[in-house]
PDB file of C-alpha atoms in Angstrom:
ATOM      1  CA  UNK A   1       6.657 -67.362 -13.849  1.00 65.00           C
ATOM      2  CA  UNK A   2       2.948 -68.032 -13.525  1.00 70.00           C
ATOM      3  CA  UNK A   3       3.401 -70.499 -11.000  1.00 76.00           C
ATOM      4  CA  UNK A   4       5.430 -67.643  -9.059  1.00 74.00           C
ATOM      5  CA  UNK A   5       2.987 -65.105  -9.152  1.00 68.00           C
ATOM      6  CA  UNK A   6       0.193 -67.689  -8.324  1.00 73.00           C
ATOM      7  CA  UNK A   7       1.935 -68.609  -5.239  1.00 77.00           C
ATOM      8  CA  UNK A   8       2.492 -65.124  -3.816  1.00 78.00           C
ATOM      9  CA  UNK A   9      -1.562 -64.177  -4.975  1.00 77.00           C
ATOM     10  CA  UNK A  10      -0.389 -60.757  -7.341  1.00 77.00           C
ATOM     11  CA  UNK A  11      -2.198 -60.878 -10.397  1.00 80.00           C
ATOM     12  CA  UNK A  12       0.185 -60.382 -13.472  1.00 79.00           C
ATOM     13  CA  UNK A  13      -2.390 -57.222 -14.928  1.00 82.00           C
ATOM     14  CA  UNK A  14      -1.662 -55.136 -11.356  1.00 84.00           C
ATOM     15  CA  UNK A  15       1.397 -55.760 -11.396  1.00 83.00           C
ATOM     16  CA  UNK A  16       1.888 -54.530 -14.690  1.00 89.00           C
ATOM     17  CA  UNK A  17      -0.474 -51.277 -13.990  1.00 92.00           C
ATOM     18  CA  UNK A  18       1.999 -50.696 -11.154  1.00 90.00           C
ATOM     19  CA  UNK A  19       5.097 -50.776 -13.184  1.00 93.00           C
ATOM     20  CA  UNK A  20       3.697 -48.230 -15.336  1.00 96.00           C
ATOM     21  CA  UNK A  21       3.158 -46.057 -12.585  1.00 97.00           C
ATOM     22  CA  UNK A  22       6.700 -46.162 -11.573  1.00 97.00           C
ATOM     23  CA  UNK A  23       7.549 -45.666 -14.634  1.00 98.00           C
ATOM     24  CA  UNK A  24       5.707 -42.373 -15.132  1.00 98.00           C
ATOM     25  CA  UNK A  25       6.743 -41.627 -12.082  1.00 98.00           C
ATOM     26  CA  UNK A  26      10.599 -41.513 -12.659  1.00 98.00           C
ATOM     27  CA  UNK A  27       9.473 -39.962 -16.296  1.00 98.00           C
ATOM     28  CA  UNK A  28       8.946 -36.880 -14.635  1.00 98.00           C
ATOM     29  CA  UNK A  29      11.600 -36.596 -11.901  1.00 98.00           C
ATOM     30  CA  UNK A  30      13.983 -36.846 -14.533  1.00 98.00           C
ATOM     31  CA  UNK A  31      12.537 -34.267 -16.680  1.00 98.00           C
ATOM     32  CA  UNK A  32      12.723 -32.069 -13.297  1.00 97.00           C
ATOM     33  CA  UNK A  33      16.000 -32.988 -12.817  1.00 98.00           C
ATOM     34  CA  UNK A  34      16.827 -32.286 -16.614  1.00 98.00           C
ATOM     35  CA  UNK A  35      15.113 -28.714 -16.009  1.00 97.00           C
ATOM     36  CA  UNK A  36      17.340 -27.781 -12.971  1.00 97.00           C
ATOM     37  CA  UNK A  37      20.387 -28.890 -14.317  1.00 97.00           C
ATOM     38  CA  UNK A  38      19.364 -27.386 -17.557  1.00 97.00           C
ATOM     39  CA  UNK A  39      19.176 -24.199 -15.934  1.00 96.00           C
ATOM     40  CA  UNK A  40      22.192 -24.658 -13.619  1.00 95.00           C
ATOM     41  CA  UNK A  41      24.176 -25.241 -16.803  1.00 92.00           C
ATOM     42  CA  UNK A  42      22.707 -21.650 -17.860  1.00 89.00           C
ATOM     43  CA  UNK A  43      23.868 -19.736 -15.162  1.00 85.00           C
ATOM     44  CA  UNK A  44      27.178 -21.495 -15.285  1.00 84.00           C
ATOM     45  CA  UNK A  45      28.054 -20.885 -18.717  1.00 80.00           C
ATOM     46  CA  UNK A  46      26.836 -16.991 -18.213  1.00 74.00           C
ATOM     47  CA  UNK A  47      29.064 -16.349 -15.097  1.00 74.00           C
ATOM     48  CA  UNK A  48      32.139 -18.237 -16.896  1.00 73.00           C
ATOM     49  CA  UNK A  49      31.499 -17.013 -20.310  1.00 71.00           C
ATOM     50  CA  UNK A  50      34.815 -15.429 -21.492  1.00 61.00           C
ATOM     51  CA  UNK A  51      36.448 -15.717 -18.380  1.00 59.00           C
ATOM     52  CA  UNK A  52      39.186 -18.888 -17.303  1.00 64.00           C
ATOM     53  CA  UNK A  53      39.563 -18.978 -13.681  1.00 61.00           C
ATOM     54  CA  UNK A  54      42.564 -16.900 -13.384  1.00 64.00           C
ATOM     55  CA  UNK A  55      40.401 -14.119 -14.723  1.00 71.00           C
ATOM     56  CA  UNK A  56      37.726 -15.183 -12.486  1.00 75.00           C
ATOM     57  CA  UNK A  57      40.228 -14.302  -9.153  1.00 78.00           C
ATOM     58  CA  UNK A  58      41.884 -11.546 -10.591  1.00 80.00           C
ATOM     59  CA  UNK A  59      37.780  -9.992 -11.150  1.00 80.00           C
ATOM     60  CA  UNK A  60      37.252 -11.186  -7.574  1.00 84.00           C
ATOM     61  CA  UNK A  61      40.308  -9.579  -6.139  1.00 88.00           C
ATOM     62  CA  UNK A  62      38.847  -6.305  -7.429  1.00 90.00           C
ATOM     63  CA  UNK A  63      36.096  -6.563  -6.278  1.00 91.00           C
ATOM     64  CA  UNK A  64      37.389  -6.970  -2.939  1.00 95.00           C
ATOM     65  CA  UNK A  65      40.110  -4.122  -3.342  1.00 96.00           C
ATOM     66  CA  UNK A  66      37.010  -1.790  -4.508  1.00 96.00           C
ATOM     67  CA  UNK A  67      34.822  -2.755  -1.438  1.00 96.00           C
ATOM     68  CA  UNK A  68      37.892  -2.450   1.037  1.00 97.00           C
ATOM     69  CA  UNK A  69      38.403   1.598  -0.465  1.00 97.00           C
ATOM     70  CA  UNK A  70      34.638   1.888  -0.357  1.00 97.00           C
ATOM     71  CA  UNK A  71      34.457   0.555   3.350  1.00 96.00           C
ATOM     72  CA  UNK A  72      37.561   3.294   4.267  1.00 97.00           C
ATOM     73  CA  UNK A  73      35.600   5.885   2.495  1.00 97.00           C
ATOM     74  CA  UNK A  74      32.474   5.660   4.245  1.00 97.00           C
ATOM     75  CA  UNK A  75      34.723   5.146   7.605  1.00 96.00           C
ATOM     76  CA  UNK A  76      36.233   8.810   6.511  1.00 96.00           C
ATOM     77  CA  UNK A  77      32.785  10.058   5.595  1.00 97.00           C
ATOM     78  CA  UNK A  78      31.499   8.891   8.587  1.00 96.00           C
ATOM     79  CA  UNK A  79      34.352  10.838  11.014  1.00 96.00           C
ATOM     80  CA  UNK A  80      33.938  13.721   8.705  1.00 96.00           C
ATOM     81  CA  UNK A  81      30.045  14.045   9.734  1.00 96.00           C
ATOM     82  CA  UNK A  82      30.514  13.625  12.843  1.00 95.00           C
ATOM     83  CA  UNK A  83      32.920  16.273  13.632  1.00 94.00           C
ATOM     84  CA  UNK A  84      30.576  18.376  11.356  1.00 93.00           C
ATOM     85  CA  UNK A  85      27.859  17.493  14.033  1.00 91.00           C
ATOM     86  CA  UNK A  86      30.214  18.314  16.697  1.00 89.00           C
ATOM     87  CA  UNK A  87      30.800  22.240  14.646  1.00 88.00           C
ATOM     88  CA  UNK A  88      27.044  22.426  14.163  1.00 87.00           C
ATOM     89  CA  UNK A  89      26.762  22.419  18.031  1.00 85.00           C
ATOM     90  CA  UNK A  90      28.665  25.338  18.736  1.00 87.00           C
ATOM     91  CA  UNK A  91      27.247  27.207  15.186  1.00 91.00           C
ATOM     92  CA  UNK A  92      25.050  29.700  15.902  1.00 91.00           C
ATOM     93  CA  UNK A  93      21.580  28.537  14.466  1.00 90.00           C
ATOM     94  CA  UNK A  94      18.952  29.930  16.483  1.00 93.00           C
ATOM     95  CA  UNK A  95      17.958  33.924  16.181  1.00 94.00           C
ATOM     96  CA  UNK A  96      15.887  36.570  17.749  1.00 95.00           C
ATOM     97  CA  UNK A  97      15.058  40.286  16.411  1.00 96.00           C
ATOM     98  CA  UNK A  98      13.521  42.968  17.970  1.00 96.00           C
ATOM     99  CA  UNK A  99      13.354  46.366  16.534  1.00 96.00           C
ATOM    100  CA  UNK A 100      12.696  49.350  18.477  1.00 94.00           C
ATOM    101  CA  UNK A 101      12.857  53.148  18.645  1.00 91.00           C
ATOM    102  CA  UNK A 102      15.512  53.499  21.472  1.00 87.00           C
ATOM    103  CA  UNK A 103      14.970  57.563  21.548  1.00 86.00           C
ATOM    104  CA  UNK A 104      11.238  59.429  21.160  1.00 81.00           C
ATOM    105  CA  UNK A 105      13.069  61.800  18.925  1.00 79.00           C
ATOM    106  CA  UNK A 106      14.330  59.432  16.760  1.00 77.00           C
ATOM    107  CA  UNK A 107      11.822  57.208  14.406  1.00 81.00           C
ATOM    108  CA  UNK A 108      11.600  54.185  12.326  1.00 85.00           C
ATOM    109  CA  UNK A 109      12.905  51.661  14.591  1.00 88.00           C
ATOM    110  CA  UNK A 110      16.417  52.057  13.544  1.00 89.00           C
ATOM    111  CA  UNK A 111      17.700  50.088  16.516  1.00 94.00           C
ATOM    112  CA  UNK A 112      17.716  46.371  17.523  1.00 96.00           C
ATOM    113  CA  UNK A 113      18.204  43.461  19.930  1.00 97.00           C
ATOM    114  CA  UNK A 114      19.596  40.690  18.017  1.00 97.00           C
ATOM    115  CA  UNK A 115      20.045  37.142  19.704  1.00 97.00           C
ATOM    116  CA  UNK A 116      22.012  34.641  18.221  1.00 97.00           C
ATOM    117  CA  UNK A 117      22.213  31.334  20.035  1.00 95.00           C
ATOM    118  CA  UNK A 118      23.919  27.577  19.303  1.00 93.00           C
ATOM    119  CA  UNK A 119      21.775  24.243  20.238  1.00 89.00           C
ATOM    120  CA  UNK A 120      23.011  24.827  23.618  1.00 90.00           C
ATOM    121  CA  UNK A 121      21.898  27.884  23.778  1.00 92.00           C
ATOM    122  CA  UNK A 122      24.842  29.745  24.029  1.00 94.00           C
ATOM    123  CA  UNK A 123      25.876  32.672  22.308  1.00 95.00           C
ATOM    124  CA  UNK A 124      25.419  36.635  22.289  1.00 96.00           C
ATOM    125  CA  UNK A 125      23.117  39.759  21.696  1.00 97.00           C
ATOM    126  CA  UNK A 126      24.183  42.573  19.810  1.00 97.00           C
ATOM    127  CA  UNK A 127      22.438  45.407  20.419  1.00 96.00           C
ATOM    128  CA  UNK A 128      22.261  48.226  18.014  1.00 96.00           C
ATOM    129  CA  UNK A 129      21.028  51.756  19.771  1.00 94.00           C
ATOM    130  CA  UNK A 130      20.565  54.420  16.786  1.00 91.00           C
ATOM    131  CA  UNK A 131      20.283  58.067  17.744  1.00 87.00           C
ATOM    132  CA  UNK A 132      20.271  61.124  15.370  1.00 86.00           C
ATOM    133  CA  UNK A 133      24.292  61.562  15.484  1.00 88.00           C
ATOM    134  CA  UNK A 134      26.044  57.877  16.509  1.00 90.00           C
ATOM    135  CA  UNK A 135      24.945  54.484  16.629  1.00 92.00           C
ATOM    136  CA  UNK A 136      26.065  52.429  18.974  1.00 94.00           C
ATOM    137  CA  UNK A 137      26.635  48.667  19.277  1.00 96.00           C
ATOM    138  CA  UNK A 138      26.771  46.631  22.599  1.00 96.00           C
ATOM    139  CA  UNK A 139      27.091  42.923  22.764  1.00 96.00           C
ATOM    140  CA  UNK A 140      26.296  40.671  25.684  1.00 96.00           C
ATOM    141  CA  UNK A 141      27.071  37.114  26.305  1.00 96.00           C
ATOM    142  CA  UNK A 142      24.698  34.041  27.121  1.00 96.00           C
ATOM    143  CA  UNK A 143      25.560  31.073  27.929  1.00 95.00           C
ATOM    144  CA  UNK A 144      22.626  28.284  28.440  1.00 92.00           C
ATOM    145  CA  UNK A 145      20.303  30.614  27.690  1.00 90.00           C
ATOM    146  CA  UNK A 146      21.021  33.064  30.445  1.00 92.00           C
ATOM    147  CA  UNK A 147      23.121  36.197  30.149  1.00 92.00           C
ATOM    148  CA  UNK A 148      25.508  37.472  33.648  1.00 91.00           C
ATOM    149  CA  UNK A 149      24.630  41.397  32.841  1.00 92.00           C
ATOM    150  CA  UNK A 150      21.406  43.126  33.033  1.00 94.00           C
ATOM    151  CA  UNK A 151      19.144  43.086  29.461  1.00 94.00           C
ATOM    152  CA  UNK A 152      16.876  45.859  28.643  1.00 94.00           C
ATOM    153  CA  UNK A 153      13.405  44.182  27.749  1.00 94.00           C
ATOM    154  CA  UNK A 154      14.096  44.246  24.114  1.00 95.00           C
ATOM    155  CA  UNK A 155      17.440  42.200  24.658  1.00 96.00           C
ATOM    156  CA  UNK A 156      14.818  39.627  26.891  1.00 95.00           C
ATOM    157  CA  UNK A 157      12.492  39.520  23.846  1.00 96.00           C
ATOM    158  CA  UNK A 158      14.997  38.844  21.270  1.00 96.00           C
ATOM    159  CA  UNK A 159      16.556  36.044  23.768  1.00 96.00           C
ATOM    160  CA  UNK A 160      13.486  34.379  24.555  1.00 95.00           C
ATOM    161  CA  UNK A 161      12.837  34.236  20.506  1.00 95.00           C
ATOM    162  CA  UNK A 162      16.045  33.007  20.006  1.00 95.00           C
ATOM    163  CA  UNK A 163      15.218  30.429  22.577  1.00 93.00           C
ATOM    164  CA  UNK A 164      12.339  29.239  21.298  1.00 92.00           C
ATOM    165  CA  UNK A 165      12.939  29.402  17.491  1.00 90.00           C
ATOM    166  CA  UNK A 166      11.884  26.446  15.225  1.00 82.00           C
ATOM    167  CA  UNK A 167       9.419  25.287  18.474  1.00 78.00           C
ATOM    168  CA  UNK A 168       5.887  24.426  17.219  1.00 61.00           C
ATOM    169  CA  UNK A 169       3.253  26.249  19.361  1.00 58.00           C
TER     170      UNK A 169
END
């Protein structure tokens, strides 16, 4: 064996210091293997613990039925807010009040202008004249923020409040 190592020039000490460097080598891939599997093995035994693979599919067909009802709810949720949106349009949300004294005679600014108006800006003012004996109420329509009859000037203010409500000045 000399005679081998002679002829090829590798001294028998380097070898052997290279062999033991392998060797240490492979030492600790296998103890990273053993960790990983170790751990694998873990996981395995906590997802199948009490459970044989017929339990196993009957758990995942569950699982499926309850995310199939969950995916039809939130379809049904999600109709149900938008036809809410689509109500909300046409709901009157925007307002506009101006109180006034519609007679010298009469005080306290009993009567009012009220404007109430969707997004589109389309609704009605009610106006509310107060005298001594009656009161009387009158209502005009608007439609995109306009109104087809004549408004007093306290009908315009409560309109153009109505328009503008929620703005930031």
């Amino acid at each position: 064996m000399d005679e081998i190592f002679a002829r090829i020039g590798i001294d028998q000490g380097i070898l052997v210091l290279l062999l033991m460097v392998l060797v240490l080598i492979l030492i600790v891939v296998f103890l990273n293997v053993s960790l990983a599997l170790h751990r694998l093995n873990r996981k395995y035994t906590m997802f199948m613990k009490g459970a044989d693979g017929q339990s196993l599919e009957r758990m995942f067909s569950q699982k499926m039925k309850e995310f199939e009802r969950l995916a039809r709810a939130n379809e049904d949720n999600s109709l149900e807010l938008r036809q809410m949106k689509s109500v909300l349009k046409k709901t009157p949300t925007k307002y506009g009040i101006i109180k006034y004294d519609a007679f010298d005679d009469v005080g306290g600014k009993l009567s009012f202008a009220l404007a109430m108006l969707d997004a589109e800006n389309t609704g009605f003012i009610l106006n509310a004249i107060h005298s001594r004996d009656n009161c009387f109420f009158y209502i005009k329509e608007i439609v995109n923020g306009e109104s087809y009859t004549l408004l007093s000037s306290e009908e315009t203010d409560a309109l153009r409040q109505a328009v503008h409500f929620n703005e930031v000045e």
